[in-house]
One Martini backbone bead per residue (centre of mass of N, CA, C, O) as a GRO file, in nm:
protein
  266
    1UNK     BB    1   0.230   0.243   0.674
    2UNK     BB    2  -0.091   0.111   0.652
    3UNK     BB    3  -0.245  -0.083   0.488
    4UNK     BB    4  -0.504  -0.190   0.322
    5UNK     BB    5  -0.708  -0.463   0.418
    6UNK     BB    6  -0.880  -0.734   0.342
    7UNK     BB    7  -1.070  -0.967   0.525
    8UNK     BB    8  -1.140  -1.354   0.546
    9UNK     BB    9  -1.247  -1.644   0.553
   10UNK     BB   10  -1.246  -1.711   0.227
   11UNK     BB   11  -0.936  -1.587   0.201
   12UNK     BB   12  -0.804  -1.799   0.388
   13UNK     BB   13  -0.906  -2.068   0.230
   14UNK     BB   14  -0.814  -1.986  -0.056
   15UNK     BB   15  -0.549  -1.981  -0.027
   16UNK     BB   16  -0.476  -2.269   0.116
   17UNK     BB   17  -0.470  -2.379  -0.137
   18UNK     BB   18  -0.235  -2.260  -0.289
   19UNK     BB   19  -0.036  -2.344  -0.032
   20UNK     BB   20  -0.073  -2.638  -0.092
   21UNK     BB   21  -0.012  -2.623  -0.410
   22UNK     BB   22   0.288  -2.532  -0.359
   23UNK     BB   23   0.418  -2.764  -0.193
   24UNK     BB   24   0.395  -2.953  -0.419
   25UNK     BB   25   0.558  -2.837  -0.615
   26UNK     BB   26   0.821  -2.836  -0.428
   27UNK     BB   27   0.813  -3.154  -0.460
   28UNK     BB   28   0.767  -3.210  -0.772
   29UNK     BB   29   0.967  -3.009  -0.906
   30UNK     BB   30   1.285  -2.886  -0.828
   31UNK     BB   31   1.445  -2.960  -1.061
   32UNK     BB   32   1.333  -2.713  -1.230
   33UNK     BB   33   1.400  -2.474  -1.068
   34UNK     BB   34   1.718  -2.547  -1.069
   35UNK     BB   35   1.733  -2.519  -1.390
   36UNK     BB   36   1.563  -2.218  -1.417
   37UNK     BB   37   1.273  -2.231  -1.458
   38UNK     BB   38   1.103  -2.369  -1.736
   39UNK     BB   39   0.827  -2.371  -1.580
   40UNK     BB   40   0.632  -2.099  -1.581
   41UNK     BB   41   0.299  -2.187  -1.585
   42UNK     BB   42   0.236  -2.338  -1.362
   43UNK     BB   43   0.023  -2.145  -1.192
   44UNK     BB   44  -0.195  -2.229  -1.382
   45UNK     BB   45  -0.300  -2.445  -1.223
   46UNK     BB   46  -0.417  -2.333  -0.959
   47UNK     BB   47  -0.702  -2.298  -1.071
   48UNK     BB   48  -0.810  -2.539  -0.989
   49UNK     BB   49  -0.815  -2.413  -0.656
   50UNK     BB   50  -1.045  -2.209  -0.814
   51UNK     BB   51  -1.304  -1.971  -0.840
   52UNK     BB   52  -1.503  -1.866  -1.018
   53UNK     BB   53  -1.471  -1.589  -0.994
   54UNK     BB   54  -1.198  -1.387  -1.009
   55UNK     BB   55  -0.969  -1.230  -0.754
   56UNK     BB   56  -0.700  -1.016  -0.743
   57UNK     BB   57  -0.548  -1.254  -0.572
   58UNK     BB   58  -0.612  -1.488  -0.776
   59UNK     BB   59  -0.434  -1.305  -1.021
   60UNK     BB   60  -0.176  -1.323  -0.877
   61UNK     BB   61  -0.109  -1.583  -0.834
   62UNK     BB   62  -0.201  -1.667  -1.183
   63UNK     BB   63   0.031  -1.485  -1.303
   64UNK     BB   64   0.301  -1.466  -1.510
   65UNK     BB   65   0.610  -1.444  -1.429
   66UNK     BB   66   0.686  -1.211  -1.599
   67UNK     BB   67   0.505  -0.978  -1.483
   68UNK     BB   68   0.665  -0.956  -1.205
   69UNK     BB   69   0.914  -0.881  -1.343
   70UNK     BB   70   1.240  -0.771  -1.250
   71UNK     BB   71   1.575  -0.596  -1.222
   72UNK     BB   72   1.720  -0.725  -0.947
   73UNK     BB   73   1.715  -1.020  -1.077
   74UNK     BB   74   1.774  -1.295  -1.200
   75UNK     BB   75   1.597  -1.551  -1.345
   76UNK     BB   76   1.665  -1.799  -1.129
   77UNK     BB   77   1.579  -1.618  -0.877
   78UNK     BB   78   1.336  -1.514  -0.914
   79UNK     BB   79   1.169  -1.764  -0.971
   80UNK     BB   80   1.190  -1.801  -0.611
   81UNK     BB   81   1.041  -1.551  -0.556
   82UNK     BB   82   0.778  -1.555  -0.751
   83UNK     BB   83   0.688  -1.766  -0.774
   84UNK     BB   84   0.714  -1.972  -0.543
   85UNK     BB   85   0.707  -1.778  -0.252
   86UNK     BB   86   0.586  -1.478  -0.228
   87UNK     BB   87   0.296  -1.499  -0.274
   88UNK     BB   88   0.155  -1.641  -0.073
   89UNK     BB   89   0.258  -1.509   0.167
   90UNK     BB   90   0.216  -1.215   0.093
   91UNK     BB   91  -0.124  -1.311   0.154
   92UNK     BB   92  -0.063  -1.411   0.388
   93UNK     BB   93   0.045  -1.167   0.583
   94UNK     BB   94  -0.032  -0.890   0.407
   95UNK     BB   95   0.254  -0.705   0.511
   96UNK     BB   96   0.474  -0.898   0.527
   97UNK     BB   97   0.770  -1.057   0.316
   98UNK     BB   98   1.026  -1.247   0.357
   99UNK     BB   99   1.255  -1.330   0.208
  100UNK     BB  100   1.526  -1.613   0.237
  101UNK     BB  101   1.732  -1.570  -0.002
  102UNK     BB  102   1.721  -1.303   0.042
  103UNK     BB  103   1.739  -0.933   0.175
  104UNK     BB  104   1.390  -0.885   0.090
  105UNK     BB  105   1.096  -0.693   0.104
  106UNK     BB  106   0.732  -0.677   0.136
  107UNK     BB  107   0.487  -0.466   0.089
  108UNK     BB  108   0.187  -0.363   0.151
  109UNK     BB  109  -0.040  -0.130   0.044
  110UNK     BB  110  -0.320  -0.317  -0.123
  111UNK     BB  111  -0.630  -0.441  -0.040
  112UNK     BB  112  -0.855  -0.461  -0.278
  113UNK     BB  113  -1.151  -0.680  -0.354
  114UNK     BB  114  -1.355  -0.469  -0.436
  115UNK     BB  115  -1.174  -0.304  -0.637
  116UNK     BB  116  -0.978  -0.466  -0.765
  117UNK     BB  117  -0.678  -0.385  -0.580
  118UNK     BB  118  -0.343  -0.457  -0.562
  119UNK     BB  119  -0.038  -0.336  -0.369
  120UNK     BB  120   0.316  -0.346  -0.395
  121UNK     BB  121   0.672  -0.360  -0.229
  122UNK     BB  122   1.042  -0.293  -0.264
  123UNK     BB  123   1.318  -0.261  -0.072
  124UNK     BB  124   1.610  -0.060  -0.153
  125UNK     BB  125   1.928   0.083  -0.243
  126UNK     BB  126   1.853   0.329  -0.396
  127UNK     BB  127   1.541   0.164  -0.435
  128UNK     BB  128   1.293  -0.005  -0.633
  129UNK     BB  129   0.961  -0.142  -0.620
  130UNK     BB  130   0.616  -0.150  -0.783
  131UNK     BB  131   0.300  -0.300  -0.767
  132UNK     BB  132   0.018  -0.331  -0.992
  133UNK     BB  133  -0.325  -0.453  -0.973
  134UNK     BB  134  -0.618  -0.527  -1.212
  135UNK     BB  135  -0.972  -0.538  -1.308
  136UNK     BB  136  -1.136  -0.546  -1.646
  137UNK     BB  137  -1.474  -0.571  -1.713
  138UNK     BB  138  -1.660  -0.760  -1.945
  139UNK     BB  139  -1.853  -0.840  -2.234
  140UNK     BB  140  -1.844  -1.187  -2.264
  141UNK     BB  141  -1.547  -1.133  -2.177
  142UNK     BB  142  -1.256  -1.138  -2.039
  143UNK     BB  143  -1.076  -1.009  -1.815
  144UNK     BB  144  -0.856  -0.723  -1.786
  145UNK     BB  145  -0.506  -0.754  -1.665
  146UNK     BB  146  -0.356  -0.511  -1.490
  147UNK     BB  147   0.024  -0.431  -1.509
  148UNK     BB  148   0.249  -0.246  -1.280
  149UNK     BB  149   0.558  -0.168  -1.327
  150UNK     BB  150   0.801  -0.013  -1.071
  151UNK     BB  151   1.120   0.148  -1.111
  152UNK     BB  152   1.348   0.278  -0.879
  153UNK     BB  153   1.532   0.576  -0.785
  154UNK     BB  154   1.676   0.865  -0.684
  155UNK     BB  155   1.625   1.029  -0.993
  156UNK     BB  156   1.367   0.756  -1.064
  157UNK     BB  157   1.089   0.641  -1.306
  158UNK     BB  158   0.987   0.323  -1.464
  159UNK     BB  159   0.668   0.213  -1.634
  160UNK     BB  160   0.515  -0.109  -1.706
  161UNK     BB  161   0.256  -0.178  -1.918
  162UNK     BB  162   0.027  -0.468  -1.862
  163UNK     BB  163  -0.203  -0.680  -2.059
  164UNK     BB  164  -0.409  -0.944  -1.962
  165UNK     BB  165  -0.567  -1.256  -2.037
  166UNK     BB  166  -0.792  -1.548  -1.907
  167UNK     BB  167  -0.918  -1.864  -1.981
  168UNK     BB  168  -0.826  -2.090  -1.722
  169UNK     BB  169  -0.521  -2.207  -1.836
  170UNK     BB  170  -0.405  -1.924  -1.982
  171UNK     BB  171  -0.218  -1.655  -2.129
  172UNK     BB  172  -0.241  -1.288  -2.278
  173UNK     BB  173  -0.118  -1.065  -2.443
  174UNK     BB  174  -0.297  -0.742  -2.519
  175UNK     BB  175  -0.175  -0.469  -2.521
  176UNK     BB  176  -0.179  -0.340  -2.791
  177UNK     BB  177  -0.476  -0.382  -2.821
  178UNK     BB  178  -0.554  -0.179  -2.564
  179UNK     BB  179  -0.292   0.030  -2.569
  180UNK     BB  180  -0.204   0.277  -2.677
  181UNK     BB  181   0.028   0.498  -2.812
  182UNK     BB  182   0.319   0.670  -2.604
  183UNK     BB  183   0.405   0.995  -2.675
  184UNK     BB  184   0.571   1.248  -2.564
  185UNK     BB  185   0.360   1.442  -2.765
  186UNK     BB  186   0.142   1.398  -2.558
  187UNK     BB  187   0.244   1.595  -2.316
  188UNK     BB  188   0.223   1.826  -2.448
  189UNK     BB  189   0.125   2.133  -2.547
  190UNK     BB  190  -0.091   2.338  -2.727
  191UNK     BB  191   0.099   2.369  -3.019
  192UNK     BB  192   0.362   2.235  -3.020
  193UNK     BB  193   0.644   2.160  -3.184
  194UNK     BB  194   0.753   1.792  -3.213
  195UNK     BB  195   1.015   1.765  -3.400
  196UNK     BB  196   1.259   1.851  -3.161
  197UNK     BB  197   1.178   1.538  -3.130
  198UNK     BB  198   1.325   1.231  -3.162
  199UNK     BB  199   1.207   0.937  -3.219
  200UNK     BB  200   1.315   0.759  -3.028
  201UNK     BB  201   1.218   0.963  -2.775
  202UNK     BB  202   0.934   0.969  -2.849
  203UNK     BB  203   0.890   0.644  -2.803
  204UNK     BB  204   1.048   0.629  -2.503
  205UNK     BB  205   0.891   0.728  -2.262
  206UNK     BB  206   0.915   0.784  -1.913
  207UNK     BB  207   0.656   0.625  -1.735
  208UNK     BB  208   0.433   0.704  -1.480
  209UNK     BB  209   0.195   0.490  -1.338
  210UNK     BB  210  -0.154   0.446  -1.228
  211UNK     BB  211  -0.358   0.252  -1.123
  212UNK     BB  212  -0.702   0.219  -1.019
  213UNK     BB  213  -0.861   0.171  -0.688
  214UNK     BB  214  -1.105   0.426  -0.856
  215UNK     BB  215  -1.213   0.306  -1.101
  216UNK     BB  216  -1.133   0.316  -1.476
  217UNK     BB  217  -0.844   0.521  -1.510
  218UNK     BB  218  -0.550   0.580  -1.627
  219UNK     BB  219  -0.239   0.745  -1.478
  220UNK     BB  220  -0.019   0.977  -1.654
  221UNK     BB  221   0.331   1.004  -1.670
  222UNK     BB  222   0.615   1.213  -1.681
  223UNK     BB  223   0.961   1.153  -1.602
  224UNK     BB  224   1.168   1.414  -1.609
  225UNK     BB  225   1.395   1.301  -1.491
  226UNK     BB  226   1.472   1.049  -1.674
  227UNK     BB  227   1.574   1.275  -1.899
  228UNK     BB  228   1.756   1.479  -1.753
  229UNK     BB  229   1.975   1.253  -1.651
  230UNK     BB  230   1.985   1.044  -1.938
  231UNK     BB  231   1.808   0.763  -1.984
  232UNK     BB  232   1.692   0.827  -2.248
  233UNK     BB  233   1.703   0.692  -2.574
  234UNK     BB  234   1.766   0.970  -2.787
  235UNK     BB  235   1.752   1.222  -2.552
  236UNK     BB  236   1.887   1.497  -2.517
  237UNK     BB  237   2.146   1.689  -2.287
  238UNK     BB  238   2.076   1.931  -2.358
  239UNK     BB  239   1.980   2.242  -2.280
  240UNK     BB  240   1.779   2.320  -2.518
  241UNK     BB  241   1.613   2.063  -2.483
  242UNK     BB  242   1.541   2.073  -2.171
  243UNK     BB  243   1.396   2.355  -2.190
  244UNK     BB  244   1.204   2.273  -2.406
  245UNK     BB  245   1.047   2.052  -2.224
  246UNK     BB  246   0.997   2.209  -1.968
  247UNK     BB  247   0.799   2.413  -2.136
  248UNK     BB  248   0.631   2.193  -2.291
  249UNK     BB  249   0.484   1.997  -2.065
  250UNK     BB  250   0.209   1.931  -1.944
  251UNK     BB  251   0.055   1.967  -1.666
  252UNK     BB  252  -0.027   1.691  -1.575
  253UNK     BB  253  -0.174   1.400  -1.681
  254UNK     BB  254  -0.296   1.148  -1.861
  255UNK     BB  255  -0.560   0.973  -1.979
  256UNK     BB  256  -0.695   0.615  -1.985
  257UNK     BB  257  -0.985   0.578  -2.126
  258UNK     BB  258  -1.250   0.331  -2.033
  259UNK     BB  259  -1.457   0.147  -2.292
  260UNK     BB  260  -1.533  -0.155  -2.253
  261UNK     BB  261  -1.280  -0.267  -2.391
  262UNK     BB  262  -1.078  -0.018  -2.400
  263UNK     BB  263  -0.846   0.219  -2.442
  264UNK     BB  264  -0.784   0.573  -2.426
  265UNK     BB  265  -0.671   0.901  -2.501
  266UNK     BB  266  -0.647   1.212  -2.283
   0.00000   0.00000   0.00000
């Protein structure tokens, strides 16, 4: 399939900004790289070469390394994969990135600066990863800009949503507060007693989350085959618990209704 993609001449102008900006770190920094990369907030300098108001591209550009990590790689192989090298590459290519020192694929599914979200997946044996990202304008207030990173495998999948402001020096993760705690109970059908799942299990749903391309609404789901392989800390895997989720489970999705500042479930 083909990605969504807007291009433009001022799109590639302000890349190559980046990607200068880029080549530089490669030279003025190595050292840092090669021993784990201990400085991770660097391409918040990258700001300096771009102009506010920023859009989704170089929102991507300048997240902290942490919110594009998945589990894929060890911490100083990621460090040269997502810092350094895939982020320029992928929006330079714009369809397809093979990291150099992985044999791994990034592939664009959308690309839309109009909707400000951006989306891309990595494929791998029996799994990969998909990123997710967008940003919810407010008054007065920076943007906050939400990351969903979905990590699948051949019997499950489960995503972490993470929101965070940009001051242009820094990162803050706000998500605690701006979106709510969502519990399997969330998910039950009305009048079901929520008491039969323990709380562990109850706290820690494996969710799949999808941002939103059009509107401001995030669309969340429980993936309950990893509830069923087993894989939620806490949830049993008797046949009774699963019988009894089966049933319970409201059939479609969540939504986490945005108000202009933050999020709220129904």
């Amino acid at each position: 399939n083909k990605a969504k993609l807007e291009t433009s001449n001022s799109m590639m102008n302000r890349c190559s900004c980046v990607l200068i900006a880029t080549m530089l770190a490669l030279v003025i920094r190595p050292a840092l790289a090669q021993n784990g990369g201990a400085d991770f907030a660097y391409p918040e300098e990258w700001a300096n070469y771009l102009d506010e108001p920023y859009d989704v591209r170089e929102y991507f550009l300048l997240l902290p390394f942490e919110a594009l990590l998945t589990s894929e790689f060890s911490e100083q192989e990621a460090y040269w994969r997502v810092q350094l090298l895939s982020r320029p590459a992928l929006l330079e290519d714009l369809s397809l990135s093979w990291d150099p020192f992985w044999d791994i694929s990034w592939m664009v599914d959308t690309l839309s600066v109009r909707d400000g979200f951006f989306s891309y997946h990595s494929k791998g044996d029996g799994g990969g990863s998909r990123i997710q990202i967008t940003y919810f304008n407010r008054v007065d207030q920076p943007p906050l800009v939400a990351v969903g990173v979905t990590e699948w495998a051949m019997c499950c999948e489960s995503t972490t949503l993470s929101v965070y402001t940009f001051d242009g020096t820094s990162w803050e993760d706000v998500t605690r507060s701006v979106v709510p705690d969502l519990m399997l109970a969330d998910f039950l059908k009305p009048g079901i007693d929520a008491s039969q799942i323990p709380q562990v299990c109850n706290e820690n749903p494996p969710l799949s989350i999808d941002l939103p391309l059009e509107g401001k609404d995030i669309q969340v789901h429980v993936d309950v085959d990893t509830i069923y392989d087993g894989y939620v800390d806490g949830c049993p895997t008797t046949d009774a618990f699963l019988s009894f989720i089966e049933a319970s489970l409201e059939p479609g999705s969540l939504m986490l209704r945005w108000d202009d500042s933050r999020f709220g479930k129904e």
